[in-house]
JSON list of C-alpha atoms and ligand atoms in Angstrom, two decimals:
[
{"chain": "A", "resi": 1, "resn": "MET", "atom": "CA", "xyz": [65.07, -122.16, -37.69]},
{"chain": "A", "resi": 2, "resn": "ALA", "atom": "CA", "xyz": [63.86, -125.72, -38.07]},
{"chain": "A", "resi": 3, "resn": "ARG", "atom": "CA", "xyz": [67.18, -127.26, -37.23]},
{"chain": "A", "resi": 4, "resn": "SER", "atom": "CA", "xyz": [65.84, -130.13, -35.21]},
{"chain": "A", "resi": 5, "resn": "HIS", "atom": "CA", "xyz": [67.94, -132.74, -36.97]},
{"chain": "A", "resi": 6, "resn": "THR", "atom": "CA", "xyz": [69.66, -134.08, -33.93]},
{"chain": "A", "resi": 7, "resn": "VAL", "atom": "CA", "xyz": [70.03, -137.65, -32.74]},
{"chain": "A", "resi": 8, "resn": "ASP", "atom": "CA", "xyz": [70.22, -138.62, -29.10]},
{"chain": "A", "resi": 9, "resn": "LEU", "atom": "CA", "xyz": [73.45, -140.49, -28.49]},
{"chain": "A", "resi": 10, "resn": "SER", "atom": "CA", "xyz": [73.25, -140.46, -24.70]},
{"chain": "A", "resi": 11, "resn": "GLY", "atom": "CA", "xyz": [72.86, -144.25, -24.68]},
{"chain": "A", "resi": 12, "resn": "LEU", "atom": "CA", "xyz": [76.14, -144.70, -26.53]},
{"chain": "A", "resi": 13, "resn": "LEU", "atom": "CA", "xyz": [77.79, -142.14, -24.32]},
{"chain": "A", "resi": 14, "resn": "ALA", "atom": "CA", "xyz": [76.60, -144.08, -21.28]},
{"chain": "A", "resi": 15, "resn": "GLY", "atom": "CA", "xyz": [78.37, -147.18, -22.58]},
{"chain": "A", "resi": 16, "resn": "SER", "atom": "CA", "xyz": [75.81, -148.89, -24.79]},
{"chain": "A", "resi": 17, "resn": "ARG", "atom": "CA", "xyz": [77.32, -151.17, -27.43]},
{"chain": "A", "resi": 18, "resn": "GLN", "atom": "CA", "xyz": [74.42, -150.71, -29.79]},
{"chain": "A", "resi": 19, "resn": "ARG", "atom": "CA", "xyz": [74.79, -149.39, -33.31]},
{"chain": "A", "resi": 20, "resn": "ILE", "atom": "CA", "xyz": [72.65, -146.41, -34.18]},
{"chain": "A", "resi": 21, "resn": "LEU", "atom": "CA", "xyz": [71.56, -145.99, -37.79]},
{"chain": "A", "resi": 22, "resn": "ILE", "atom": "CA", "xyz": [70.81, -142.52, -39.06]},
{"chain": "A", "resi": 23, "resn": "ASP", "atom": "CA", "xyz": [69.06, -141.78, -42.34]},
{"chain": "A", "resi": 24, "resn": "ASP", "atom": "CA", "xyz": [68.20, -138.15, -42.64]},
{"chain": "A", "resi": 25, "resn": "GLU", "atom": "CA", "xyz": [67.76, -135.32, -45.08]},
{"chain": "A", "resi": 26, "resn": "VAL", "atom": "CA", "xyz": [68.68, -131.85, -43.98]},
{"chain": "A", "resi": 27, "resn": "ALA", "atom": "CA", "xyz": [68.42, -128.46, -45.61]},
{"chain": "A", "resi": 28, "resn": "LEU", "atom": "CA", "xyz": [71.61, -126.51, -45.02]},
{"chain": "A", "resi": 29, "resn": "GLU", "atom": "CA", "xyz": [71.98, -122.74, -44.80]},
{"chain": "A", "resi": 30, "resn": "PRO", "atom": "CA", "xyz": [74.43, -121.14, -47.25]},
{"chain": "A", "resi": 31, "resn": "PHE", "atom": "CA", "xyz": [77.96, -120.82, -45.93]},
{"chain": "A", "resi": 32, "resn": "GLU", "atom": "CA", "xyz": [79.82, -117.72, -47.15]},
{"chain": "A", "resi": 33, "resn": "ASP", "atom": "CA", "xyz": [79.67, -118.01, -50.96]},
{"chain": "A", "resi": 34, "resn": "ILE", "atom": "CA", "xyz": [78.64, -121.64, -50.93]},
{"chain": "A", "resi": 35, "resn": "SER", "atom": "CA", "xyz": [75.01, -122.67, -51.22]},
{"chain": "A", "resi": 36, "resn": "PHE", "atom": "CA", "xyz": [73.39, -126.05, -50.96]},
{"chain": "A", "resi": 37, "resn": "VAL", "atom": "CA", "xyz": [71.00, -126.96, -53.75]},
{"chain": "A", "resi": 38, "resn": "GLY", "atom": "CA", "xyz": [68.24, -129.10, -52.30]},
{"chain": "A", "resi": 39, "resn": "PRO", "atom": "CA", "xyz": [68.51, -131.18, -49.16]},
{"chain": "A", "resi": 40, "resn": "VAL", "atom": "CA", "xyz": [71.63, -133.08, -48.16]},
{"chain": "A", "resi": 41, "resn": "SER", "atom": "CA", "xyz": [71.10, -136.74, -47.36]},
{"chain": "A", "resi": 42, "resn": "VAL", "atom": "CA", "xyz": [73.06, -138.32, -44.56]},
{"chain": "A", "resi": 43, "resn": "HIS", "atom": "CA", "xyz": [73.46, -142.03, -43.95]},
{"chain": "A", "resi": 44, "resn": "LEU", "atom": "CA", "xyz": [75.38, -142.87, -40.86]},
{"chain": "A", "resi": 45, "resn": "GLU", "atom": "CA", "xyz": [76.17, -145.63, -38.43]},
{"chain": "A", "resi": 46, "resn": "VAL", "atom": "CA", "xyz": [77.29, -144.57, -34.99]},
{"chain": "A", "resi": 47, "resn": "GLN", "atom": "CA", "xyz": [78.98, -146.80, -32.48]},
{"chain": "A", "resi": 48, "resn": "ALA", "atom": "CA", "xyz": [80.94, -146.20, -29.34]},
{"chain": "A", "resi": 49, "resn": "THR", "atom": "CA", "xyz": [84.38, -147.77, -29.46]},
{"chain": "A", "resi": 50, "resn": "ASP", "atom": "CA", "xyz": [87.18, -147.23, -26.97]},
{"chain": "A", "resi": 51, "resn": "GLY", "atom": "CA", "xyz": [85.43, -144.23, -25.46]},
{"chain": "A", "resi": 52, "resn": "LEU", "atom": "CA", "xyz": [85.10, -142.51, -28.83]},
{"chain": "A", "resi": 53, "resn": "LEU", "atom": "CA", "xyz": [82.08, -142.18, -31.05]},
{"chain": "A", "resi": 54, "resn": "HIS", "atom": "CA", "xyz": [82.79, -143.77, -34.39]},
{"chain": "A", "resi": 55, "resn": "LEU", "atom": "CA", "xyz": [80.78, -142.34, -37.27]},
{"chain": "A", "resi": 56, "resn": "VAL", "atom": "CA", "xyz": [80.79, -144.19, -40.58]},
{"chain": "A", "resi": 57, "resn": "GLY", "atom": "CA", "xyz": [78.68, -143.40, -43.61]},
{"chain": "A", "resi": 58, "resn": "GLU", "atom": "CA", "xyz": [78.26, -140.72, -46.20]},
{"chain": "A", "resi": 59, "resn": "ALA", "atom": "CA", "xyz": [76.76, -137.34, -46.91]},
{"chain": "A", "resi": 60, "resn": "ALA", "atom": "CA", "xyz": [75.42, -136.56, -50.37]},
{"chain": "A", "resi": 61, "resn": "GLY", "atom": "CA", "xyz": [74.21, -133.27, -51.75]},
{"chain": "A", "resi": 62, "resn": "THR", "atom": "CA", "xyz": [74.63, -130.67, -54.44]},
{"chain": "A", "resi": 63, "resn": "VAL", "atom": "CA", "xyz": [76.79, -127.68, -53.72]},
{"chain": "A", "resi": 64, "resn": "GLY", "atom": "CA", "xyz": [76.51, -124.40, -55.63]},
{"chain": "A", "resi": 65, "resn": "ALA", "atom": "CA", "xyz": [79.19, -121.73, -55.94]},
{"chain": "A", "resi": 66, "resn": "ALA", "atom": "CA", "xyz": [80.43, -119.17, -58.44]},
{"chain": "A", "resi": 67, "resn": "CYS", "atom": "CA", "xyz": [83.09, -120.31, -60.92]},
{"chain": "A", "resi": 68, "resn": "VAL", "atom": "CA", "xyz": [86.36, -118.51, -60.07]},
{"chain": "A", "resi": 69, "resn": "GLY", "atom": "CA", "xyz": [86.90, -117.84, -63.77]},
{"chain": "A", "resi": 70, "resn": "CYS", "atom": "CA", "xyz": [83.61, -116.63, -65.20]},
{"chain": "A", "resi": 71, "resn": "LEU", "atom": "CA", "xyz": [81.49, -116.19, -62.04]},
{"chain": "A", "resi": 72, "resn": "GLU", "atom": "CA", "xyz": [78.71, -118.37, -63.45]},
{"chain": "A", "resi": 73, "resn": "GLU", "atom": "CA", "xyz": [76.95, -120.46, -60.84]},
{"chain": "A", "resi": 74, "resn": "VAL", "atom": "CA", "xyz": [78.36, -123.98, -60.77]},
{"chain": "A", "resi": 75, "resn": "GLU", "atom": "CA", "xyz": [76.44, -126.85, -59.23]},
{"chain": "A", "resi": 76, "resn": "ARG", "atom": "CA", "xyz": [78.42, -129.86, -58.20]},
{"chain": "A", "resi": 77, "resn": "PRO", "atom": "CA", "xyz": [76.85, -133.06, -56.87]},
{"chain": "A", "resi": 78, "resn": "MET", "atom": "CA", "xyz": [78.99, -134.50, -54.10]},
{"chain": "A", "resi": 79, "resn": "VAL", "atom": "CA", "xyz": [79.07, -137.76, -52.21]},
{"chain": "A", "resi": 80, "resn": "VAL", "atom": "CA", "xyz": [81.50, -137.67, -49.32]},
{"chain": "A", "resi": 81, "resn": "ALA", "atom": "CA", "xyz": [82.43, -140.63, -47.19]},
{"chain": "A", "resi": 82, "resn": "ILE", "atom": "CA", "xyz": [82.35, -140.11, -43.45]},
{"chain": "A", "resi": 83, "resn": "ASP", "atom": "CA", "xyz": [84.71, -142.00, -41.19]},
{"chain": "A", "resi": 84, "resn": "GLU", "atom": "CA", "xyz": [85.28, -140.00, -38.07]},
{"chain": "A", "resi": 85, "resn": "ARG", "atom": "CA", "xyz": [86.05, -140.65, -34.47]},
{"chain": "A", "resi": 86, "resn": "ILE", "atom": "CA", "xyz": [84.72, -138.03, -32.14]},
{"chain": "A", "resi": 87, "resn": "ASN", "atom": "CA", "xyz": [85.79, -137.63, -28.56]},
{"chain": "A", "resi": 88, "resn": "PRO", "atom": "CA", "xyz": [82.49, -137.06, -26.77]},
{"chain": "A", "resi": 89, "resn": "HIS", "atom": "CA", "xyz": [84.28, -135.52, -23.83]},
{"chain": "A", "resi": 90, "resn": "VAL", "atom": "CA", "xyz": [85.34, -132.55, -25.92]},
{"chain": "A", "resi": 91, "resn": "GLY", "atom": "CA", "xyz": [82.19, -130.51, -26.27]},
{"chain": "A", "resi": 92, "resn": "ARG", "atom": "CA", "xyz": [81.23, -127.24, -27.85]},
{"chain": "A", "resi": 93, "resn": "GLU", "atom": "CA", "xyz": [82.13, -125.34, -24.71]},
{"chain": "A", "resi": 94, "resn": "ASP", "atom": "CA", "xyz": [85.64, -126.76, -24.48]},
{"chain": "A", "resi": 95, "resn": "ASP", "atom": "CA", "xyz": [86.59, -126.56, -28.09]},
{"chain": "A", "resi": 96, "resn": "PRO", "atom": "CA", "xyz": [84.10, -124.65, -30.20]},
{"chain": "A", "resi": 97, "resn": "PHE", "atom": "CA", "xyz": [86.04, -125.25, -33.41]},
{"chain": "A", "resi": 98, "resn": "GLY", "atom": "CA", "xyz": [86.94, -128.86, -32.85]},
{"chain": "A", "resi": 99, "resn": "GLU", "atom": "CA", "xyz": [85.32, -131.80, -34.54]},
{"chain": "A", "resi": 100, "resn": "GLY", "atom": "CA", "xyz": [83.43, -132.49, -31.32]},
{"chain": "A", "resi": 101, "resn": "ASN", "atom": "CA", "xyz": [81.23, -129.49, -31.89]},
{"chain": "A", "resi": 102, "resn": "VAL", "atom": "CA", "xyz": [78.75, -131.61, -33.79]},
{"chain": "A", "resi": 103, "resn": "LEU", "atom": "CA", "xyz": [77.81, -132.95, -30.38]},
{"chain": "A", "resi": 104, "resn": "LEU", "atom": "CA", "xyz": [75.74, -130.90, -28.00]},
{"chain": "A", "resi": 105, "resn": "GLY", "atom": "CA", "xyz": [74.34, -132.27, -24.78]},
{"chain": "A", "resi": 106, "resn": "GLY", "atom": "CA", "xyz": [74.69, -135.86, -25.94]},
{"chain": "A", "resi": 107, "resn": "ARG", "atom": "CA", "xyz": [72.95, -135.14, -29.23]},
{"chain": "A", "resi": 108, "resn": "LEU", "atom": "CA", "xyz": [74.55, -135.33, -32.64]},
{"chain": "A", "resi": 109, "resn": "ASP", "atom": "CA", "xyz": [73.73, -132.38, -34.88]},
{"chain": "A", "resi": 110, "resn": "ILE", "atom": "CA", "xyz": [73.23, -133.91, -38.33]},
{"chain": "A", "resi": 111, "resn": "ALA", "atom": "CA", "xyz": [73.13, -130.57, -40.14]},
{"chain": "A", "resi": 112, "resn": "ASP", "atom": "CA", "xyz": [76.39, -129.40, -38.56]},
{"chain": "A", "resi": 113, "resn": "LEU", "atom": "CA", "xyz": [78.05, -132.68, -39.40]},
{"chain": "A", "resi": 114, "resn": "ALA", "atom": "CA", "xyz": [76.81, -132.69, -43.01]},
{"chain": "A", "resi": 115, "resn": "GLN", "atom": "CA", "xyz": [77.94, -129.12, -43.51]},
{"chain": "A", "resi": 116, "resn": "GLN", "atom": "CA", "xyz": [81.42, -129.78, -42.12]},
{"chain": "A", "resi": 117, "resn": "VAL", "atom": "CA", "xyz": [81.82, -132.91, -44.21]},
{"chain": "A", "resi": 118, "resn": "LEU", "atom": "CA", "xyz": [80.72, -131.35, -47.50]},
{"chain": "A", "resi": 119, "resn": "LEU", "atom": "CA", "xyz": [82.59, -128.07, -47.03]},
{"chain": "A", "resi": 120, "resn": "GLY", "atom": "CA", "xyz": [85.69, -129.99, -45.98]},
{"chain": "A", "resi": 121, "resn": "ALA", "atom": "CA", "xyz": [85.66, -131.96, -49.23]},
{"chain": "A", "resi": 122, "resn": "LEU", "atom": "CA", "xyz": [84.95, -129.01, -51.49]},
{"chain": "A", "resi": 123, "resn": "PRO", "atom": "CA", "xyz": [87.70, -127.74, -53.78]},
{"chain": "A", "resi": 124, "resn": "MET", "atom": "CA", "xyz": [88.89, -124.28, -52.77]},
{"chain": "A", "resi": 125, "resn": "ARG", "atom": "CA", "xyz": [88.27, -122.88, -56.22]},
{"chain": "A", "resi": 126, "resn": "MET", "atom": "CA", "xyz": [85.32, -124.21, -58.13]},
{"chain": "A", "resi": 127, "resn": "ARG", "atom": "CA", "xyz": [85.42, -123.92, -61.91]},
{"chain": "A", "resi": 128, "resn": "CYS", "atom": "CA", "xyz": [82.56, -124.49, -64.34]},
{"chain": "A", "resi": 129, "resn": "SER", "atom": "CA", "xyz": [84.95, -126.61, -66.43]},
{"chain": "A", "resi": 130, "resn": "GLU", "atom": "CA", "xyz": [88.65, -127.22, -66.90]},
{"chain": "A", "resi": 131, "resn": "GLU", "atom": "CA", "xyz": [88.45, -125.16, -70.08]},
{"chain": "A", "resi": 132, "resn": "CYS", "atom": "CA", "xyz": [86.72, -122.16, -68.54]},
{"chain": "A", "resi": 133, "resn": "ARG", "atom": "CA", "xyz": [87.95, -119.10, -70.44]},
{"chain": "A", "resi": 134, "resn": "GLY", "atom": "CA", "xyz": [86.91, -116.59, -67.82]},
{"chain": "A", "resi": 135, "resn": "LEU", "atom": "CA", "xyz": [85.74, -113.04, -68.32]},
{"chain": "A", "resi": 136, "resn": "CYS", "atom": "CA", "xyz": [87.24, -110.54, -70.76]},
{"chain": "A", "resi": 137, "resn": "GLY", "atom": "CA", "xyz": [89.41, -108.16, -68.76]},
{"chain": "A", "resi": 138, "resn": "LEU", "atom": "CA", "xyz": [88.28, -105.25, -70.90]},
{"chain": "A", "resi": 139, "resn": "CYS", "atom": "CA", "xyz": [84.54, -105.57, -71.34]},
{"chain": "A", "resi": 140, "resn": "GLY", "atom": "CA", "xyz": [83.62, -108.29, -68.83]},
{"chain": "A", "resi": 141, "resn": "THR", "atom": "CA", "xyz": [82.01, -110.56, -71.44]},
{"chain": "A", "resi": 142, "resn": "ASN", "atom": "CA", "xyz": [81.90, -114.23, -70.44]},
{"chain": "A", "resi": 143, "resn": "LYS", "atom": "CA", "xyz": [84.31, -115.67, -73.00]},
{"chain": "A", "resi": 144, "resn": "ASN", "atom": "CA", "xyz": [82.74, -119.12, -72.70]},
{"chain": "A", "resi": 145, "resn": "SER", "atom": "CA", "xyz": [79.68, -117.79, -74.49]},
{"chain": "A", "resi": 146, "resn": "GLY", "atom": "CA", "xyz": [81.64, -116.42, -77.45]},
{"chain": "A", "resi": 147, "resn": "ALA", "atom": "CA", "xyz": [84.29, -113.87, -78.33]},
{"chain": "A", "resi": 148, "resn": "CYS", "atom": "CA", "xyz": [83.68, -110.23, -77.54]},
{"chain": "A", "resi": 149, "resn": "SER", "atom": "CA", "xyz": [84.66, -107.39, -79.87]},
{"chain": "A", "resi": 150, "resn": "CYS", "atom": "CA", "xyz": [87.90, -106.83, -77.90]},
{"chain": "A", "resi": 151, "resn": "GLU", "atom": "CA", "xyz": [89.09, -110.21, -79.18]},
{"chain": "A", "resi": 152, "resn": "THR", "atom": "CA", "xyz": [87.98, -110.18, -82.79]},
{"chain": "A", "resi": 153, "resn": "GLY", "atom": "CA", "xyz": [90.67, -107.66, -83.76]},
{"chain": "A", "resi": 154, "resn": "ASP", "atom": "CA", "xyz": [88.09, -105.07, -84.78]},
{"chain": "A", "resi": 155, "resn": "LYS", "atom": "CA", "xyz": [90.23, -102.32, -83.27]},
{"chain": "A", "resi": 156, "resn": "ARG", "atom": "CA", "xyz": [89.53, -99.68, -85.88]},
{"chain": "A", "resi": 157, "resn": "GLY", "atom": "CA", "xyz": [85.86, -99.58, -85.13]},
{"chain": "A", "resi": 158, "resn": "GLU", "atom": "CA", "xyz": [86.55, -99.27, -81.44]},
{"chain": "A", "resi": 159, "resn": "LEU", "atom": "CA", "xyz": [89.02, -96.44, -81.88]},
{"chain": "A", "resi": 160, "resn": "LYS", "atom": "CA", "xyz": [86.61, -94.49, -84.00]},
{"chain": "A", "resi": 161, "resn": "MET", "atom": "CA", "xyz": [83.86, -94.80, -81.46]},
{"chain": "A", "resi": 162, "resn": "GLU", "atom": "CA", "xyz": [85.94, -94.12, -78.38]},
{"chain": "A", "resi": 163, "resn": "ASN", "atom": "CA", "xyz": [88.43, -91.47, -79.56]},
{"chain": "A", "resi": 164, "resn": "PRO", "atom": "CA", "xyz": [86.98, -89.60, -82.50]},
{"chain": "A", "resi": 165, "resn": "SER", "atom": "CA", "xyz": [88.72, -86.29, -81.64]},
{"chain": "A", "resi": 166, "resn": "GLN", "atom": "CA", "xyz": [92.20, -87.87, -81.45]},
{"chain": "A", "resi": 167, "resn": "GLN", "atom": "CA", "xyz": [91.79, -89.40, -84.86]},
{"chain": "A", "resi": 168, "resn": "ASP", "atom": "CA", "xyz": [90.82, -86.10, -86.40]},
{"chain": "A", "resi": 169, "resn": "ALA", "atom": "CA", "xyz": [93.83, -84.30, -84.98]},
{"chain": "B", "resi": 201, "resn": "ZN", "atom": "ZN1", "xyz": [83.73, -120.60, -65.54]},
{"chain": "B", "resi": 202, "resn": "ZN", "atom": "ZN1", "xyz": [85.97, -107.93, -74.27]}
]
């Protein structure tokens, strides 16, 4: 795991007033059904204000997931603004699910931050388009790519093929 994209913020945590600029590209592991297509770029300014770390910038990347209608892979480019205040005194040990978990030992984990930001902005249900017609409930054909025989009204042909004995009786 080459997840060495961390930035030392111990100076800020010790009270430095300086502004730290971060420009990084990170490759993110897939998260559940969500994949990241290509690296995610992160531009960030970090400052300590009032005992909190103030992160301002953006994360940009392309997210891939299956369309909830037709299950085709959808790729969606995303640019998400970051404007977060992190309490550096709440660490991973105290609150493993809190926003502070992007900090570990005075270092900011860029990949963790980028992942949280992009996943947080992602719609719950991705669709390939507003007009996605989904899959046919009978034969599973992707209806975006054309009508299947279930839809064309060609019922006689289907009956003959599927139930020849019933028709004879
Ligand atoms: Zn779709
Ligand atoms: Zn069908």
